[in-house]
Amino acid sequence: MRTAVVLLNYNGLHWLRSFLPLVVERSPEADVAVIDNGSTEPGTLEWLKSEHPSVTVIALERNLGYAGGYQEGLRQLEGYDLAVLMNTDIEPLEGWLAPLTARFAK
């Protein structure tokens, strides 16, 4: 089952710096994607591309709100059987994803 862990970001570079490395490290069975919801703070997209080149970045031109940002970002993220939505201020535990994907594989 092809899985994406998807984070919606708006002006949260400080959260991405703190938690995105752990999301990537602790989600080896999935691709990680960040939807940037029209952030206005400088440096976010550049940091993502330089520090996390394996992360798919979807940059929205304007803030579409929480639901709208996810809807548009997920529309642009194709080819996945499962998308796990995660806030940017979450520290996932080791092995967190396997039990979730196992439930959907049944």
Coordinates of N, CA, C and O in Angstrom, one line a residue:
M1 N 0.9 -1.2 0.0 CA 0.0 0.0 0.0 C 0.9 1.2 0.0 O 1.7 1.4 0.9
R2 N 0.8 2.0 -1.0 CA 1.6 3.2 -1.1 C 1.0 4.3 -0.2 O -0.1 4.7 -0.4
T3 N 1.8 4.8 0.7 CA 1.3 5.7 1.8 C 2.1 7.0 1.7 O 3.3 7.0 1.6
A4 N 1.4 8.1 2.0 CA 2.0 9.4 2.2 C 1.6 10.0 3.5 O 0.5 9.9 3.9
V5 N 2.6 10.5 4.2 CA 2.4 11.2 5.5 C 2.4 12.7 5.0 O 3.4 13.2 4.5
V6 N 1.3 13.4 5.3 CA 1.1 14.7 4.7 C 0.9 15.8 5.8 O 0.1 15.6 6.7
L7 N 1.8 16.8 5.8 CA 1.7 17.9 6.8 C 1.3 19.1 6.1 O 1.8 19.5 5.0
L8 N 0.4 19.9 6.7 CA 0.0 21.2 6.2 C 0.7 22.3 7.0 O 0.6 22.3 8.2
N9 N 1.4 23.1 6.3 CA 2.2 24.2 7.0 C 1.7 25.6 6.6 O 1.4 25.8 5.4
Y10 N 1.6 26.4 7.6 CA 1.4 27.9 7.3 C 2.2 28.6 8.3 O 2.0 28.6 9.5
N11 N 3.3 29.2 7.8 CA 4.2 30.1 8.7 C 4.7 29.3 9.9 O 4.8 29.8 11.0
G12 N 5.0 28.0 9.7 CA 5.4 27.2 10.8 C 6.8 26.6 10.6 O 7.0 25.4 11.0
L13 N 7.7 27.4 10.1 CA 9.1 26.9 9.9 C 9.7 26.4 11.2 O 10.4 25.3 11.2
H14 N 9.4 27.0 12.3 CA 10.0 26.6 13.6 C 9.5 25.2 13.9 O 10.2 24.4 14.5
W15 N 8.2 24.9 13.6 CA 7.7 23.5 13.9 C 8.3 22.5 12.9 O 8.7 21.4 13.3
L16 N 8.4 22.9 11.7 CA 9.1 22.0 10.7 C 10.5 21.6 11.1 O 10.9 20.5 11.0
R17 N 11.2 22.6 11.5 CA 12.6 22.4 11.9 C 12.7 21.4 13.1 O 13.6 20.6 13.2
S18 N 11.7 21.5 14.0 CA 11.7 20.7 15.2 C 11.3 19.3 14.9 O 11.8 18.3 15.5
F19 N 10.2 19.1 14.1 CA 9.6 17.8 14.0 C 9.7 17.1 12.7 O 9.6 15.9 12.6
L20 N 9.9 17.8 11.6 CA 9.9 17.1 10.3 C 11.0 16.1 10.2 O 10.8 15.0 9.7
P21 N 12.2 16.4 10.7 CA 13.3 15.3 10.7 C 12.8 14.0 11.3 O 13.1 12.9 10.9
L22 N 12.1 14.1 12.4 CA 11.6 12.9 13.1 C 10.5 12.2 12.3 O 10.4 11.0 12.3
V23 N 9.6 13.0 11.7 CA 8.6 12.4 10.8 C 9.2 11.6 9.7 O 8.8 10.5 9.5
V24 N 10.2 12.2 9.1 CA 10.9 11.5 8.0 C 11.6 10.2 8.5 O 11.5 9.2 7.9
E25 N 12.3 10.4 9.6 CA 13.1 9.3 10.1 C 12.2 8.1 10.6 O 12.5 7.0 10.4
R26 N 11.1 8.5 11.2 CA 10.2 7.5 11.8 C 9.1 7.0 11.0 O 8.2 6.3 11.4
S27 N 9.1 7.4 9.7 CA 8.1 7.0 8.7 C 8.7 6.4 7.5 O 8.4 6.8 6.4
P28 N 9.7 5.4 7.7 CA 10.4 4.9 6.5 C 9.6 4.2 5.5 O 10.0 4.1 4.3
E29 N 8.4 3.7 5.9 CA 7.6 3.0 4.9 C 6.6 3.9 4.1 O 5.8 3.4 3.4
A30 N 6.8 5.2 4.3 CA 5.9 6.2 3.6 C 6.7 7.3 3.0 O 7.9 7.5 3.3
D31 N 6.1 7.9 2.0 CA 6.7 9.2 1.5 C 6.1 10.3 2.4 O 5.0 10.2 2.8
V32 N 6.9 11.3 2.6 CA 6.5 12.5 3.4 C 6.3 13.7 2.4 O 7.1 13.9 1.5
A33 N 5.2 14.4 2.6 CA 4.9 15.5 1.8 C 4.5 16.7 2.7 O 3.8 16.5 3.8
V34 N 4.9 17.9 2.4 CA 4.5 19.1 3.1 C 3.7 20.0 2.1 O 4.2 20.3 1.0
I35 N 2.5 20.3 2.5 CA 1.7 21.3 1.7 C 1.9 22.6 2.4 O 1.6 22.8 3.6
D36 N 2.6 23.6 1.7 CA 2.7 24.9 2.2 C 1.5 25.7 1.8 O 1.3 26.0 0.6
N37 N 0.8 26.1 2.8 CA -0.5 26.8 2.6 C -0.4 28.3 2.4 O -1.0 29.1 3.2
G38 N 0.4 28.7 1.5 CA 0.6 30.1 1.2 C 1.3 30.9 2.3 O 1.0 32.1 2.6
S39 N 2.3 30.2 2.9 CA 3.1 30.9 4.0 C 3.7 32.2 3.5 O 4.1 32.3 2.3
T40 N 3.7 33.2 4.4 CA 4.3 34.5 4.1 C 5.7 34.6 4.8 O 6.4 35.6 4.4
E41 N 6.1 33.7 5.7 CA 7.4 33.9 6.3 C 8.5 33.4 5.3 O 8.3 32.5 4.6
P42 N 9.6 34.1 5.3 CA 10.6 33.8 4.3 C 11.4 32.6 4.7 O 11.5 32.3 5.9
G43 N 11.9 31.8 3.7 CA 12.8 30.8 3.9 C 12.2 29.4 4.0 O 13.0 28.4 4.0
T44 N 10.9 29.2 4.2 CA 10.3 27.9 4.4 C 10.6 27.0 3.2 O 11.1 25.9 3.4
L45 N 10.2 27.4 2.0 CA 10.4 26.5 0.8 C 11.8 26.2 0.6 O 12.2 25.1 0.2
E46 N 12.7 27.2 0.7 CA 14.1 27.0 0.5 C 14.7 26.0 1.5 O 15.5 25.1 1.2
W47 N 14.3 26.1 2.8 CA 14.7 25.2 3.8 C 14.3 23.8 3.5 O 15.1 22.8 3.6
L48 N 13.0 23.6 3.1 CA 12.5 22.3 2.8 C 13.3 21.7 1.7 O 13.7 20.5 1.8
K49 N 13.6 22.4 0.6 CA 14.3 21.9 -0.5 C 15.7 21.6 -0.2 O 16.3 20.6 -0.7
S50 N 16.4 22.4 0.6 CA 17.8 22.1 0.9 C 18.0 21.1 2.0 O 18.9 20.3 1.9
E51 N 17.2 21.1 3.0 CA 17.4 20.2 4.2 C 16.7 18.9 4.0 O 17.0 17.9 4.7
H52 N 15.6 18.8 3.3 CA 14.8 17.6 3.1 C 14.4 17.4 1.7 O 13.2 17.4 1.3
P53 N 15.4 17.1 0.8 CA 15.1 17.0 -0.6 C 14.2 15.8 -0.9 O 13.6 15.7 -2.0
S54 N 14.1 14.8 0.0 CA 13.2 13.6 -0.3 C 11.8 13.9 0.0 O 10.9 13.2 -0.4
V55 N 11.5 15.1 0.7 CA 10.1 15.4 1.0 C 9.5 16.1 -0.2 O 10.1 17.0 -0.8
T56 N 8.3 15.7 -0.6 CA 7.5 16.3 -1.6 C 7.0 17.6 -1.1 O 6.4 17.6 0.0
V57 N 7.2 18.7 -1.8 CA 6.7 20.0 -1.4 C 5.6 20.5 -2.4 O 5.9 20.6 -3.6
I58 N 4.5 20.8 -1.9 CA 3.4 21.4 -2.7 C 3.2 22.8 -2.1 O 2.7 22.9 -1.0
A59 N 3.5 23.8 -2.9 CA 3.4 25.2 -2.5 C 2.1 25.8 -3.1 O 2.0 26.0 -4.3
L60 N 1.2 26.1 -2.2 CA -0.1 26.8 -2.6 C 0.2 28.3 -2.7 O 0.9 28.8 -1.8
E61 N -0.4 28.9 -3.6 CA -0.2 30.4 -3.8 C -0.8 31.2 -2.7 O -0.3 32.3 -2.4
R62 N -1.9 30.7 -2.1 CA -2.5 31.5 -1.0 C -3.0 30.6 0.1 O -3.2 29.4 -0.2
N63 N -3.3 31.1 1.2 CA -3.8 30.3 2.3 C -5.3 30.0 2.0 O -6.1 30.9 1.9
L64 N -5.5 28.7 2.0 CA -6.9 28.2 1.7 C -7.6 27.7 3.0 O -8.7 27.1 2.9
G65 N -7.0 28.0 4.1 CA -7.6 27.5 5.4 C -7.2 26.0 5.6 O -6.5 25.4 4.7
Y66 N -7.5 25.5 6.7 CA -7.1 24.1 7.1 C -7.7 23.1 6.1 O -6.9 22.4 5.4
A67 N -9.0 23.0 5.9 CA -9.6 22.0 5.1 C -9.3 22.3 3.6 O -8.9 21.4 2.9
G68 N -9.4 23.6 3.2 CA -9.1 23.9 1.8 C -7.6 23.6 1.4 O -7.3 23.2 0.3
G69 N -6.7 23.9 2.3 CA -5.3 23.6 2.1 C -5.0 22.1 1.9 O -4.3 21.7 1.0
Y70 N -5.6 21.3 2.8 CA -5.5 19.9 2.6 C -6.2 19.4 1.3 O -5.6 18.6 0.6
Q71 N -7.4 19.9 1.0 CA -8.1 19.4 -0.2 C -7.3 19.7 -1.4 O -7.1 18.9 -2.3
E72 N -6.8 21.0 -1.5 CA -6.0 21.3 -2.7 C -4.7 20.6 -2.8 O -4.3 20.1 -3.9
G73 N -4.0 20.5 -1.7 CA -2.7 19.8 -1.7 C -2.9 18.3 -2.0 O -2.1 17.8 -2.8
L74 N -3.9 17.7 -1.4 CA -4.1 16.3 -1.7 C -4.5 16.0 -3.1 O -4.2 15.0 -3.7
R75 N -5.2 17.0 -3.7 CA -5.6 16.9 -5.1 C -4.3 16.9 -6.0 O -4.3 16.2 -7.0
Q76 N -3.3 17.6 -5.6 CA -2.0 17.6 -6.4 C -1.1 16.4 -6.0 O -0.2 16.2 -6.8
L77 N -1.4 15.7 -5.0 CA -0.6 14.6 -4.6 C -1.2 13.3 -5.1 O -2.2 12.8 -4.5
E78 N -0.7 12.8 -6.1 CA -1.3 11.6 -6.8 C -0.5 10.4 -6.6 O 0.7 10.4 -6.4
G79 N -1.2 9.2 -6.8 CA -0.6 7.9 -6.8 C -0.5 7.2 -5.5 O 0.3 6.3 -5.4
Y80 N -1.2 7.7 -4.5 CA -1.1 7.1 -3.1 C -2.4 6.3 -2.8 O -3.5 6.8 -3.2
D81 N -2.3 5.2 -2.1 CA -3.5 4.5 -1.7 C -4.0 5.0 -0.4 O -5.2 4.9 -0.1
L82 N -3.1 5.6 0.4 CA -3.5 6.1 1.7 C -2.7 7.4 2.0 O -1.5 7.5 1.8
A83 N -3.4 8.4 2.5 CA -2.7 9.7 3.0 C -3.0 9.8 4.5 O -4.2 9.9 4.9
V84 N -2.0 9.9 5.3 CA -2.1 10.1 6.7 C -1.8 11.6 7.0 O -0.7 12.1 6.7
L85 N -2.8 12.3 7.5 CA -2.7 13.8 7.7 C -2.1 14.0 9.1 O -2.6 13.3 10.1
M86 N -1.1 14.8 9.2 CA -0.4 15.0 10.5 C -0.1 16.5 10.7 O 0.3 17.2 9.8
N87 N -0.4 17.0 11.9 CA 0.0 18.4 12.2 C 1.5 18.5 12.2 O 2.2 17.6 12.5
T88 N 2.0 19.7 12.0 CA 3.4 20.0 12.0 C 4.1 20.0 13.4 O 5.3 20.0 13.5
D89 N 3.3 20.0 14.4 CA 3.8 20.1 15.8 C 3.7 18.7 16.5 O 3.7 18.7 17.7
I90 N 3.8 17.7 15.8 CA 3.7 16.3 16.3 C 5.0 15.6 16.3 O 5.7 15.6 15.2
E91 N 5.4 15.0 17.4 CA 6.6 14.1 17.4 C 6.1 12.7 17.3 O 5.7 12.1 18.3
P92 N 6.3 12.0 16.2 CA 5.8 10.6 16.1 C 6.8 9.7 16.8 O 8.0 9.9 16.9
L93 N 6.2 8.6 17.4 CA 7.0 7.6 18.0 C 7.6 6.6 17.0 O 7.0 6.5 15.9
E94 N 8.6 5.9 17.4 CA 9.1 4.9 16.5 C 8.0 3.9 16.2 O 7.3 3.5 17.1
G95 N 7.9 3.5 15.0 CA 6.9 2.4 14.6 C 5.4 2.9 14.6 O 4.5 2.1 14.6
W96 N 5.2 4.2 14.7 CA 3.9 4.7 14.8 C 3.0 4.4 13.6 O 1.8 4.3 13.7
L97 N 3.5 4.3 12.4 CA 2.7 4.2 11.2 C 2.3 2.8 10.9 O 1.2 2.6 10.3
A98 N 3.1 1.8 11.2 CA 2.7 0.4 10.8 C 1.4 0.0 11.3 O 0.6 -0.6 10.5
P99 N 1.0 0.2 12.5 CA -0.4 -0.2 12.9 C -1.5 0.5 12.2 O -2.5 -0.2 11.9
L100 N -1.3 1.7 11.8 CA -2.3 2.4 11.0 C -2.5 1.8 9.6 O -3.6 1.6 9.2
T101 N -1.4 1.7 8.9 CA -1.4 1.1 7.6 C -1.9 -0.3 7.6 O -2.6 -0.7 6.6
A102 N -1.6 -1.1 8.6 CA -2.1 -2.5 8.7 C -3.6 -2.5 8.8 O -4.2 -3.4 8.2
R103 N -4.2 -1.6 9.4 CA -5.7 -1.5 9.5 C -6.3 -1.3 8.2 O -7.4 -1.8 7.9
F104 N -5.7 -0.5 7.4 CA -6.2 -0.2 6.0 C -6.0 -1.3 5.0 O -6.6 -1.4 4.0
A105 N -5.0 -2.1 5.3 CA -4.6 -3.2 4.4 C -5.5 -4.4 4.4 O -5.5 -5.2 3.6
K106 N -6.4 -4.4 5.4 CA -7.3 -5.5 5.6 C -8.5 -5.5 4.7 O -8.9 -4.5 4.2

